mmCIF file with all atom_site columns, C-alpha atoms in Angstrom:
data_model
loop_
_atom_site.group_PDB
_atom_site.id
_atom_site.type_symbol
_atom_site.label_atom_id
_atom_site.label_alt_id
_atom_site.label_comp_id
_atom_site.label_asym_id
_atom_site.label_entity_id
_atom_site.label_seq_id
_atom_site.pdbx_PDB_ins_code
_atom_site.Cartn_x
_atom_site.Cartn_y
_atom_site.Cartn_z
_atom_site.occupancy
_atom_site.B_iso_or_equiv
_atom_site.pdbx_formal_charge
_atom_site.auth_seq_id
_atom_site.auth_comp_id
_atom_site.auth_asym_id
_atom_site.auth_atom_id
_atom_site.pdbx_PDB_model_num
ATOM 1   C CA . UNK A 1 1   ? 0.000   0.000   0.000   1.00 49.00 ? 14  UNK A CA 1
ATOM 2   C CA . UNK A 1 2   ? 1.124   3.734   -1.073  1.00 51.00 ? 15  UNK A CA 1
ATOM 3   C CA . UNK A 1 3   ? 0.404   6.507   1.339   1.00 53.00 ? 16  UNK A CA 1
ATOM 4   C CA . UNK A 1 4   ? -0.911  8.480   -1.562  1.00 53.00 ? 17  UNK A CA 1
ATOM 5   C CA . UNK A 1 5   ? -4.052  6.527   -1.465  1.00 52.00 ? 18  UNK A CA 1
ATOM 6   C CA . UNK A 1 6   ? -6.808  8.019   1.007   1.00 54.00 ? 19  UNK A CA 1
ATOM 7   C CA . UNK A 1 7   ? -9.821  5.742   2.443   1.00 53.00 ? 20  UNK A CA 1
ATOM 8   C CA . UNK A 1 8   ? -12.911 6.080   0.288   1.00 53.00 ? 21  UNK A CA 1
ATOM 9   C CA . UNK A 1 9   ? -16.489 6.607   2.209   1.00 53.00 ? 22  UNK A CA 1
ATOM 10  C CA . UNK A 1 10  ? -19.569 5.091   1.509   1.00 54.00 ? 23  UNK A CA 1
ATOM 11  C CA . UNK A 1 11  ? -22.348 7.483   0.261   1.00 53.00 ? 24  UNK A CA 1
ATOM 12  C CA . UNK A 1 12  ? -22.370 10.945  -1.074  1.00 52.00 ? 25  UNK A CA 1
ATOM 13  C CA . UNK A 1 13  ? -21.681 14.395  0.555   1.00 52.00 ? 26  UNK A CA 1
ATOM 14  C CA . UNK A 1 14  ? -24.979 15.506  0.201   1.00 50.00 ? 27  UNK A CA 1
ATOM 15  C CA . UNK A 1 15  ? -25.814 12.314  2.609   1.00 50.00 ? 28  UNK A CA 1
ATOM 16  C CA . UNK A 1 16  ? -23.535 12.521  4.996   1.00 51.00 ? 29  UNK A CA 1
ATOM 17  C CA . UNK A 1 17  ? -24.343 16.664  5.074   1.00 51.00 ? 30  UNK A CA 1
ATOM 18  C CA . UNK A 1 18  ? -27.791 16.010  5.639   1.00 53.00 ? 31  UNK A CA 1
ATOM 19  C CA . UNK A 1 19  ? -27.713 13.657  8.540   1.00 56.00 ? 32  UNK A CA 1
ATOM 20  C CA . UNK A 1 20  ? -25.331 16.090  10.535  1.00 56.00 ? 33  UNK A CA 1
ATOM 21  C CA . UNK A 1 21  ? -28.170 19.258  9.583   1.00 57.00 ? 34  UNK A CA 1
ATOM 22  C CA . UNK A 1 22  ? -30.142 16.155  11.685  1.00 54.00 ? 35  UNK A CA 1
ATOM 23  C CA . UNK A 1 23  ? -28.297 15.912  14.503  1.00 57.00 ? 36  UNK A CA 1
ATOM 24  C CA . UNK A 1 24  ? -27.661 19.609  14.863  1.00 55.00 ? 37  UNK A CA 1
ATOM 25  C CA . UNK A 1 25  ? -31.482 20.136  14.881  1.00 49.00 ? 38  UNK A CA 1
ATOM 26  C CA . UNK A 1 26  ? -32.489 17.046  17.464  1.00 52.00 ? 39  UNK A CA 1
ATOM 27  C CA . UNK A 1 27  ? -29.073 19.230  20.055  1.00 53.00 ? 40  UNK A CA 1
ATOM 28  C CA . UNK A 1 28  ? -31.153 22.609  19.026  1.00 50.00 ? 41  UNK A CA 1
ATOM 29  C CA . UNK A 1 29  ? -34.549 20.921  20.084  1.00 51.00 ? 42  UNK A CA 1
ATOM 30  C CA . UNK A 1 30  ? -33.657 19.847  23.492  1.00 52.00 ? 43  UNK A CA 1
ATOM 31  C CA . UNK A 1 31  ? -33.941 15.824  22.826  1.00 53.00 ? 44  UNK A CA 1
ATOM 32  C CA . UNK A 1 32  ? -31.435 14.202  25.076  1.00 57.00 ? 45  UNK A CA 1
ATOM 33  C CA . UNK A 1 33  ? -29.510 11.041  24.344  1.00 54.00 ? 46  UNK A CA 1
ATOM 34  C CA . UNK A 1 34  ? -29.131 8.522   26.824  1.00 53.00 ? 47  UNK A CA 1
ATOM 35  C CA . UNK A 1 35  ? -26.749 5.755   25.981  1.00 57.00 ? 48  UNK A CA 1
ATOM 36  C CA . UNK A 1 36  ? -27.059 6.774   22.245  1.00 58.00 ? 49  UNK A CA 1
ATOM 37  C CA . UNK A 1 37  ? -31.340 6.111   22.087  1.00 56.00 ? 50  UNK A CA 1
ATOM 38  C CA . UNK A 1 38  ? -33.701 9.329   22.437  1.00 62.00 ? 51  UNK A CA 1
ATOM 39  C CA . UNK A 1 39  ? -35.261 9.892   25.315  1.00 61.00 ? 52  UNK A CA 1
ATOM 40  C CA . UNK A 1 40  ? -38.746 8.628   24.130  1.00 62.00 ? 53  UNK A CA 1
ATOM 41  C CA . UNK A 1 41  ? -36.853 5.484   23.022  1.00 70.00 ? 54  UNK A CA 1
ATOM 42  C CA . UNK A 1 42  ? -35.165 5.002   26.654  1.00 71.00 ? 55  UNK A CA 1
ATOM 43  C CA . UNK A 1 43  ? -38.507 5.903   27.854  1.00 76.00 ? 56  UNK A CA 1
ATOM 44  C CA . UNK A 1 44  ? -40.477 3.355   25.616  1.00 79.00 ? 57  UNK A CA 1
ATOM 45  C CA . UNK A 1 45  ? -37.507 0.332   26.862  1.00 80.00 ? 58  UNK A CA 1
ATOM 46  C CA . UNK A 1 46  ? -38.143 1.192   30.236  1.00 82.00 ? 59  UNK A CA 1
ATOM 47  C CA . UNK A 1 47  ? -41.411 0.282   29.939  1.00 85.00 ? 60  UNK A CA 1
ATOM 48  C CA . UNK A 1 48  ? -40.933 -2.764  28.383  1.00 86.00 ? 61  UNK A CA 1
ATOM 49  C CA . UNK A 1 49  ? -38.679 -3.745  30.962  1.00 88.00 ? 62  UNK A CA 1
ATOM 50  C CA . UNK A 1 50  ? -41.495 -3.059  33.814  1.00 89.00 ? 63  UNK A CA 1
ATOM 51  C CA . UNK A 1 51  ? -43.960 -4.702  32.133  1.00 91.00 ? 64  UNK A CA 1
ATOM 52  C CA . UNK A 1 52  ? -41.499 -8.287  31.915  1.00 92.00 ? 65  UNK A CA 1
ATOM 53  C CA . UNK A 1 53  ? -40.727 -7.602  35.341  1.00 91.00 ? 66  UNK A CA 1
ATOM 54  C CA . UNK A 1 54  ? -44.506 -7.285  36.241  1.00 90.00 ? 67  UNK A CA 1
ATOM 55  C CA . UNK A 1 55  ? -45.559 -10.423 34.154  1.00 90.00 ? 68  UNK A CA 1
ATOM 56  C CA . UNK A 1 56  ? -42.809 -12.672 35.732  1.00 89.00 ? 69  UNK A CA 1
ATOM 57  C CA . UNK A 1 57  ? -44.011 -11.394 38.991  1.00 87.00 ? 70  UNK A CA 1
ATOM 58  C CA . UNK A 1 58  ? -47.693 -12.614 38.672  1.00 85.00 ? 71  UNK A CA 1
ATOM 59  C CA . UNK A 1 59  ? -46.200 -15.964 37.056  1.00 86.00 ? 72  UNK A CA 1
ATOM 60  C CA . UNK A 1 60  ? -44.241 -16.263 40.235  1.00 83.00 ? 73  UNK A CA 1
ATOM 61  C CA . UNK A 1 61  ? -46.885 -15.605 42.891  1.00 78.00 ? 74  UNK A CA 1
ATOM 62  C CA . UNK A 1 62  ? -49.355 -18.133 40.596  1.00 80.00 ? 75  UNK A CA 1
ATOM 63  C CA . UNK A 1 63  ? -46.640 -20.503 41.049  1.00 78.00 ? 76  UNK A CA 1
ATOM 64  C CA . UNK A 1 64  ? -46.241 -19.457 44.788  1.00 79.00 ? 77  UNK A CA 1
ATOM 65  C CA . UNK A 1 65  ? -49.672 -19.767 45.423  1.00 76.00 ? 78  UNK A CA 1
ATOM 66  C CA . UNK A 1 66  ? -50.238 -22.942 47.291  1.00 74.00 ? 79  UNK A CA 1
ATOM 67  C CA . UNK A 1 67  ? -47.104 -21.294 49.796  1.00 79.00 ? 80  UNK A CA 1
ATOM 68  C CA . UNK A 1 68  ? -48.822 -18.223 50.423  1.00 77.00 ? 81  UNK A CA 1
ATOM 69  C CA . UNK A 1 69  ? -52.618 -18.588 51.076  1.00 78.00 ? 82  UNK A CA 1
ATOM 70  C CA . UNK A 1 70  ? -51.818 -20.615 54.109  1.00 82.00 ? 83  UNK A CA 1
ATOM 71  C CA . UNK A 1 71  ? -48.848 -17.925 54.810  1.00 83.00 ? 84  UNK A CA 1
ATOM 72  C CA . UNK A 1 72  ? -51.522 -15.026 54.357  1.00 81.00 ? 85  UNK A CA 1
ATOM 73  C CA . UNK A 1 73  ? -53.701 -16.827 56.896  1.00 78.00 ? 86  UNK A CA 1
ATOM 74  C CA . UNK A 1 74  ? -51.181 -17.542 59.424  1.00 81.00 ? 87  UNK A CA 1
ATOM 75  C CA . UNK A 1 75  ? -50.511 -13.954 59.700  1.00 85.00 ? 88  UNK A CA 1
ATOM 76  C CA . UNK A 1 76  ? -54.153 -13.379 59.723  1.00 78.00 ? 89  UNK A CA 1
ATOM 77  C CA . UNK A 1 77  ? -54.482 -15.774 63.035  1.00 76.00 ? 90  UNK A CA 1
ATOM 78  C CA . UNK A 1 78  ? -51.411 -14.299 64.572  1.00 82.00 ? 91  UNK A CA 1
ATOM 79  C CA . UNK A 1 79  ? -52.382 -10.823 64.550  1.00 87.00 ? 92  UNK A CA 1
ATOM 80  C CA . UNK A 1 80  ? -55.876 -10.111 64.556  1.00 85.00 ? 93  UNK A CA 1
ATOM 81  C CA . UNK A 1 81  ? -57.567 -13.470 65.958  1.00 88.00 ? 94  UNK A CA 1
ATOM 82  C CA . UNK A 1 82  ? -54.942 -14.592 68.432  1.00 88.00 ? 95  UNK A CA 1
ATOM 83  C CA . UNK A 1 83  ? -55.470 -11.249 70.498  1.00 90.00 ? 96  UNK A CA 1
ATOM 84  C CA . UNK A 1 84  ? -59.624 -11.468 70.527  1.00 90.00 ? 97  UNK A CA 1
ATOM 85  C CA . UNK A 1 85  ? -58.573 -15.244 71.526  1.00 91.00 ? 98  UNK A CA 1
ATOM 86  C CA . UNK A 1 86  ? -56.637 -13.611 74.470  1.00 92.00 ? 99  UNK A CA 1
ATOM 87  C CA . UNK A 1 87  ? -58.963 -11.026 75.594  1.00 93.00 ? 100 UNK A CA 1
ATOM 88  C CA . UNK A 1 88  ? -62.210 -13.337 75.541  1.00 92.00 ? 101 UNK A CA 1
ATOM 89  C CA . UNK A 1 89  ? -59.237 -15.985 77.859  1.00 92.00 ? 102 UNK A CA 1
ATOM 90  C CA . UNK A 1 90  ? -58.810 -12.784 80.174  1.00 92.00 ? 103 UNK A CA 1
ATOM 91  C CA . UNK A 1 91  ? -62.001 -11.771 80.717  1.00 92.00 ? 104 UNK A CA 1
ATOM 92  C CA . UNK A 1 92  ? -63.426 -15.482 81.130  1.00 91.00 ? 105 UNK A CA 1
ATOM 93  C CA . UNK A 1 93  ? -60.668 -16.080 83.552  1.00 89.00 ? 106 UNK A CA 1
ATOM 94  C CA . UNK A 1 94  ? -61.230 -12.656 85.510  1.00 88.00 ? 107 UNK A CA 1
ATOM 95  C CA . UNK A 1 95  ? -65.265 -13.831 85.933  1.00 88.00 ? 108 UNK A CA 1
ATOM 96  C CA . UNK A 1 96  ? -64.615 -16.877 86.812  1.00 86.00 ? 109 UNK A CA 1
ATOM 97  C CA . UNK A 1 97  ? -62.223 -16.039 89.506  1.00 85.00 ? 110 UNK A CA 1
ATOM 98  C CA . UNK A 1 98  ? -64.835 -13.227 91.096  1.00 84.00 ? 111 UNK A CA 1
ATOM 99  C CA . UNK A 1 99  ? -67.654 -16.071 90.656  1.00 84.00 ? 112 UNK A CA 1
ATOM 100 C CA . UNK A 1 100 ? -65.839 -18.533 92.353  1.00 79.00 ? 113 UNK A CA 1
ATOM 101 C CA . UNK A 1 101 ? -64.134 -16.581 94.790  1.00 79.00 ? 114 UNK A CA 1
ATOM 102 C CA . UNK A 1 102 ? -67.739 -15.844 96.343  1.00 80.00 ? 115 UNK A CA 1
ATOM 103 C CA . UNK A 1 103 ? -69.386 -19.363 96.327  1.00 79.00 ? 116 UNK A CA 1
ATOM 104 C CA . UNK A 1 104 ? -68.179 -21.544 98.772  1.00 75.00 ? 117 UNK A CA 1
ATOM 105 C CA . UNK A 1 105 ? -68.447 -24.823 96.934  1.00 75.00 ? 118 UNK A CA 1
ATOM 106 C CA . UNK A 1 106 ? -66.346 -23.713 94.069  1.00 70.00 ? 119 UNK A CA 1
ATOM 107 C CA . UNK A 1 107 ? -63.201 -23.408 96.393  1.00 70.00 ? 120 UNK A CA 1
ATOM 108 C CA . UNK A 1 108 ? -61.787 -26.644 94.477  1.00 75.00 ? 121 UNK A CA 1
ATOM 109 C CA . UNK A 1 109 ? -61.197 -24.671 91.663  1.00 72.00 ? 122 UNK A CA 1
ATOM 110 C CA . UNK A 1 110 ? -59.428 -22.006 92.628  1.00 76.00 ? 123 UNK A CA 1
ATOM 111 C CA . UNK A 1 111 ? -55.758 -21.524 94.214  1.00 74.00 ? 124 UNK A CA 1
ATOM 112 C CA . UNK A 1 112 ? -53.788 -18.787 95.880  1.00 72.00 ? 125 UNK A CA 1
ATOM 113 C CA . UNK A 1 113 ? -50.608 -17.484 94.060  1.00 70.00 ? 126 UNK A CA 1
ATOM 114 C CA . UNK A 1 114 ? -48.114 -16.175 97.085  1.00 67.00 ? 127 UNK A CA 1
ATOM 115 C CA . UNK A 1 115 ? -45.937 -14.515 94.540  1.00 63.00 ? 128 UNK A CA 1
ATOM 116 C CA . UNK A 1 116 ? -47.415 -11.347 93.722  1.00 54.00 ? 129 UNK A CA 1
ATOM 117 C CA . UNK A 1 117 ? -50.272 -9.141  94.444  1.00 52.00 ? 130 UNK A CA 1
ATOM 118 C CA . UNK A 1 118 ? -52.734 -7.817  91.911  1.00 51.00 ? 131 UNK A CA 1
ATOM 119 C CA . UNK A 1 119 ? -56.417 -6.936  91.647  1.00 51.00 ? 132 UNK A CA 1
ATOM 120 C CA . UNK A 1 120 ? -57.816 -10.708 92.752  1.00 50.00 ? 133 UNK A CA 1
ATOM 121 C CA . UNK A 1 121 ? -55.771 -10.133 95.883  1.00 48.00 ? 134 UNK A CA 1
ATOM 122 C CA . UNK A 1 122 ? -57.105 -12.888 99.092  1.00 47.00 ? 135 UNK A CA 1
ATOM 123 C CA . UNK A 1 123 ? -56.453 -10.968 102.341 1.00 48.00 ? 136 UNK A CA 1
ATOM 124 C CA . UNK A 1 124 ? -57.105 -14.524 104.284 1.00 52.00 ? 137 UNK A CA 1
ATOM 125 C CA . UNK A 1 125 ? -54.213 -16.493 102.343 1.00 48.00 ? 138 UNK A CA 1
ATOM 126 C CA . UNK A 1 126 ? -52.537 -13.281 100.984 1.00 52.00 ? 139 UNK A CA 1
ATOM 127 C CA . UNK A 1 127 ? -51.598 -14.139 97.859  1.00 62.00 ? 140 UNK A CA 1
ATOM 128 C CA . UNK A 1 128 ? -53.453 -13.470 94.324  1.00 72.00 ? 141 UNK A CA 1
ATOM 129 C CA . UNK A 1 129 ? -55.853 -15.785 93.500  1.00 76.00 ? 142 UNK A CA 1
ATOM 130 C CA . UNK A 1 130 ? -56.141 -17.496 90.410  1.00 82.00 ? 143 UNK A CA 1
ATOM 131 C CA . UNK A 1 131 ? -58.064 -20.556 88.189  1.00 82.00 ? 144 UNK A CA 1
ATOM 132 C CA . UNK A 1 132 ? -56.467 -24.404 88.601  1.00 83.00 ? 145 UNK A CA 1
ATOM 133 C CA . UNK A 1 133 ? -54.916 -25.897 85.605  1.00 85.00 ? 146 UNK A CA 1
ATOM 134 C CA . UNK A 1 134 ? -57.735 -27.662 84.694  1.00 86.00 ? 147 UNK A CA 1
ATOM 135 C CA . UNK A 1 135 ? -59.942 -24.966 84.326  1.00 86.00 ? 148 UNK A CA 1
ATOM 136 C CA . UNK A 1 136 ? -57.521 -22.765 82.595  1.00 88.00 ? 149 UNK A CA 1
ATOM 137 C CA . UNK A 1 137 ? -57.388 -25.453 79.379  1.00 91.00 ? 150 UNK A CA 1
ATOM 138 C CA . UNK A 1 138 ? -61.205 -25.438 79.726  1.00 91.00 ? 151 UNK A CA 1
ATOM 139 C CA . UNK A 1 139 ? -61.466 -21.915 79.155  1.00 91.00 ? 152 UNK A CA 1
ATOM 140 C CA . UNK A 1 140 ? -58.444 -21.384 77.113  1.00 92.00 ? 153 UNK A CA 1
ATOM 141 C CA . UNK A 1 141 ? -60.845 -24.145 74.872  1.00 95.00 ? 154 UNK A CA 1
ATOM 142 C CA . UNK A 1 142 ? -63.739 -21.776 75.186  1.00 93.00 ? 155 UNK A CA 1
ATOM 143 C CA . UNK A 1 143 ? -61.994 -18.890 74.008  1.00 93.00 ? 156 UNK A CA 1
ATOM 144 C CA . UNK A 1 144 ? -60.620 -20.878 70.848  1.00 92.00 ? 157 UNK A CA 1
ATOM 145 C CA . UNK A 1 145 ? -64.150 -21.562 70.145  1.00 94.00 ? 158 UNK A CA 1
ATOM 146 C CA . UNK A 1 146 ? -65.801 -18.464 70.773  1.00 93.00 ? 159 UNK A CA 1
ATOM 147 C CA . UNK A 1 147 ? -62.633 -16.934 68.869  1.00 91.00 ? 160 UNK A CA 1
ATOM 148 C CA . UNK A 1 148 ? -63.495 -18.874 66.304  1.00 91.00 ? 161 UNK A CA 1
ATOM 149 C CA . UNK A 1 149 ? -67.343 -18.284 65.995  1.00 93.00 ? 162 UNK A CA 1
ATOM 150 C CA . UNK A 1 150 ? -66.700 -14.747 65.946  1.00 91.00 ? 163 UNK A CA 1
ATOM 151 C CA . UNK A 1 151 ? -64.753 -14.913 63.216  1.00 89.00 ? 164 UNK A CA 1
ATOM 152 C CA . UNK A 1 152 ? -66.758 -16.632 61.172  1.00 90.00 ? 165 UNK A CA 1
ATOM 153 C CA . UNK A 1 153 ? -69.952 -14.922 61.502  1.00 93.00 ? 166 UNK A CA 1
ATOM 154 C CA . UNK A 1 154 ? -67.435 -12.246 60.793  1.00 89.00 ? 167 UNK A CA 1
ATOM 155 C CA . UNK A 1 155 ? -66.607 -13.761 57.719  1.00 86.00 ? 168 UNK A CA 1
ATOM 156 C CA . UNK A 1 156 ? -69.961 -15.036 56.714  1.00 92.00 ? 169 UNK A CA 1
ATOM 157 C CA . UNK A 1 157 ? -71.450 -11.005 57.064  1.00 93.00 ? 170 UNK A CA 1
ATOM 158 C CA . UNK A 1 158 ? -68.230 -9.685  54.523  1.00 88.00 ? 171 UNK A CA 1
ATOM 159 C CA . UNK A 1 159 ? -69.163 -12.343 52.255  1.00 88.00 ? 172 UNK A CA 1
ATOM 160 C CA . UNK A 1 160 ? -72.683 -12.333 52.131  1.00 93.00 ? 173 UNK A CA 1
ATOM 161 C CA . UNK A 1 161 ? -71.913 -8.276  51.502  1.00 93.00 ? 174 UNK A CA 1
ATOM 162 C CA . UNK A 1 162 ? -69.795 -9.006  48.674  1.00 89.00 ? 175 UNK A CA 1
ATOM 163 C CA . UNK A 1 163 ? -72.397 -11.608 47.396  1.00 92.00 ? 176 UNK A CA 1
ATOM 164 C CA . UNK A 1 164 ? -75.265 -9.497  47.362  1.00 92.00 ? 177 UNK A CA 1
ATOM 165 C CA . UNK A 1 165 ? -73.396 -6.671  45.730  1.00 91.00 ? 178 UNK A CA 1
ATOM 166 C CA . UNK A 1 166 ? -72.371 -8.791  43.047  1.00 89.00 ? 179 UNK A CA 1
ATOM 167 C CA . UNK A 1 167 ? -75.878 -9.772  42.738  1.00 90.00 ? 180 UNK A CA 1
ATOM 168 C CA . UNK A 1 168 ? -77.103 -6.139  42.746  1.00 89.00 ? 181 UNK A CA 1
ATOM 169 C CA . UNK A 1 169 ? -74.070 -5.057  39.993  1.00 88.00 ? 182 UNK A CA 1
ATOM 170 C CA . UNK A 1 170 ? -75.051 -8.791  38.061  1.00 89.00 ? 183 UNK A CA 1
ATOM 171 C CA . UNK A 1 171 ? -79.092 -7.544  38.052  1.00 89.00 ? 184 UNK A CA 1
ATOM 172 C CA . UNK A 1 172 ? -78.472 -3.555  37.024  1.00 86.00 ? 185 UNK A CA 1
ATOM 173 C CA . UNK A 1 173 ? -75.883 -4.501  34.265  1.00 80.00 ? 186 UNK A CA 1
ATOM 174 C CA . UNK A 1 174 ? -78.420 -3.092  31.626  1.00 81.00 ? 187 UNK A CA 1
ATOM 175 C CA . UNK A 1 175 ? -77.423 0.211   32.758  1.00 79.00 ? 188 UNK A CA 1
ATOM 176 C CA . UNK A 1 176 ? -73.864 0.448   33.121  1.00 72.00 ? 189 UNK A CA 1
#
């Protein structure tokens, strides 16, 4: 190879003249480049990207389902039905002990704590007085099942709401 020859471009002037006139116009009218696309471009592949992202999301809790639901409703039971469980326990308990505490032919059932001194105090054994064992799994029993009637008439009124509103929408459909 000679140095006298020079490297030959493809296309014309004319070409190459116009496409920098292009360039010069898209700097004048404030379009930014990011990583060499438009901004409507980068704009348009972020999209895309969110929307793969989103589908393989759904795909994944479909898959996940069967994990989940009983997840969901473990967390359900932990934090709204285990406390009604424990407030229908204390207040059962707290009856009982004021019931029994005044009939004489309950004594069986209860017995006198001597470590601390609360609102059931005894001033004859002075101590706090409290259910037996046996009686606390009885009512801890009750409360489980009271617990759990409550929540399903619970459930049953939400569900017979959405029922009959689905009803009502199904019925006036003509109008929508």
């Amino acid at each position: 190879r000679s140095s006298g020859h020079m490297r030959q471009r493809s296309g014309d002037r004319r070409a190459r003249s116009g496409s920098v006139e292009r360039n010069q116009w898209r700097r004048a009218s404030g379009e930014h480049l990011v990583g060499g696309l438009s901004q409507g471009s980068y704009n348009g592949f972020k999209m895309a990207v969110a929307v793969i992202v989103f589908h393989f999301g759904v795909k994944m809790l479909v898959q996940f389902a069967d994990i989940l639901i009983p997840f969901i409703m473990a967390l359900l039971i932990v934090t709204v039905l285990e406390p009604v469980k424990q407030v229908t326990l204390e207040v059962m308990e707290c009856t009982l002990v004021l019931i029994f505490s005044k009939l004489s032919c309950c004594r069986c059932c209860i017995r006198v704590s001597r470590k601390g001194y609360g609102s059931g105090v005894d001033e004859r054994h002075g101590g706090r007085t409290e259910i037996n064992e046996l009686m606390k799994r009885v009512l801890l029993f009750l409360s489980i099942i009271i617990t759990i009637l409550l929540a399903g008439r619970l459930f049953w009124l939400v569900g017979r709401i959405v029922w009959l509103s689905g009803e009502a929408v199904t019925q006036d459909f003509q109008y929508y």
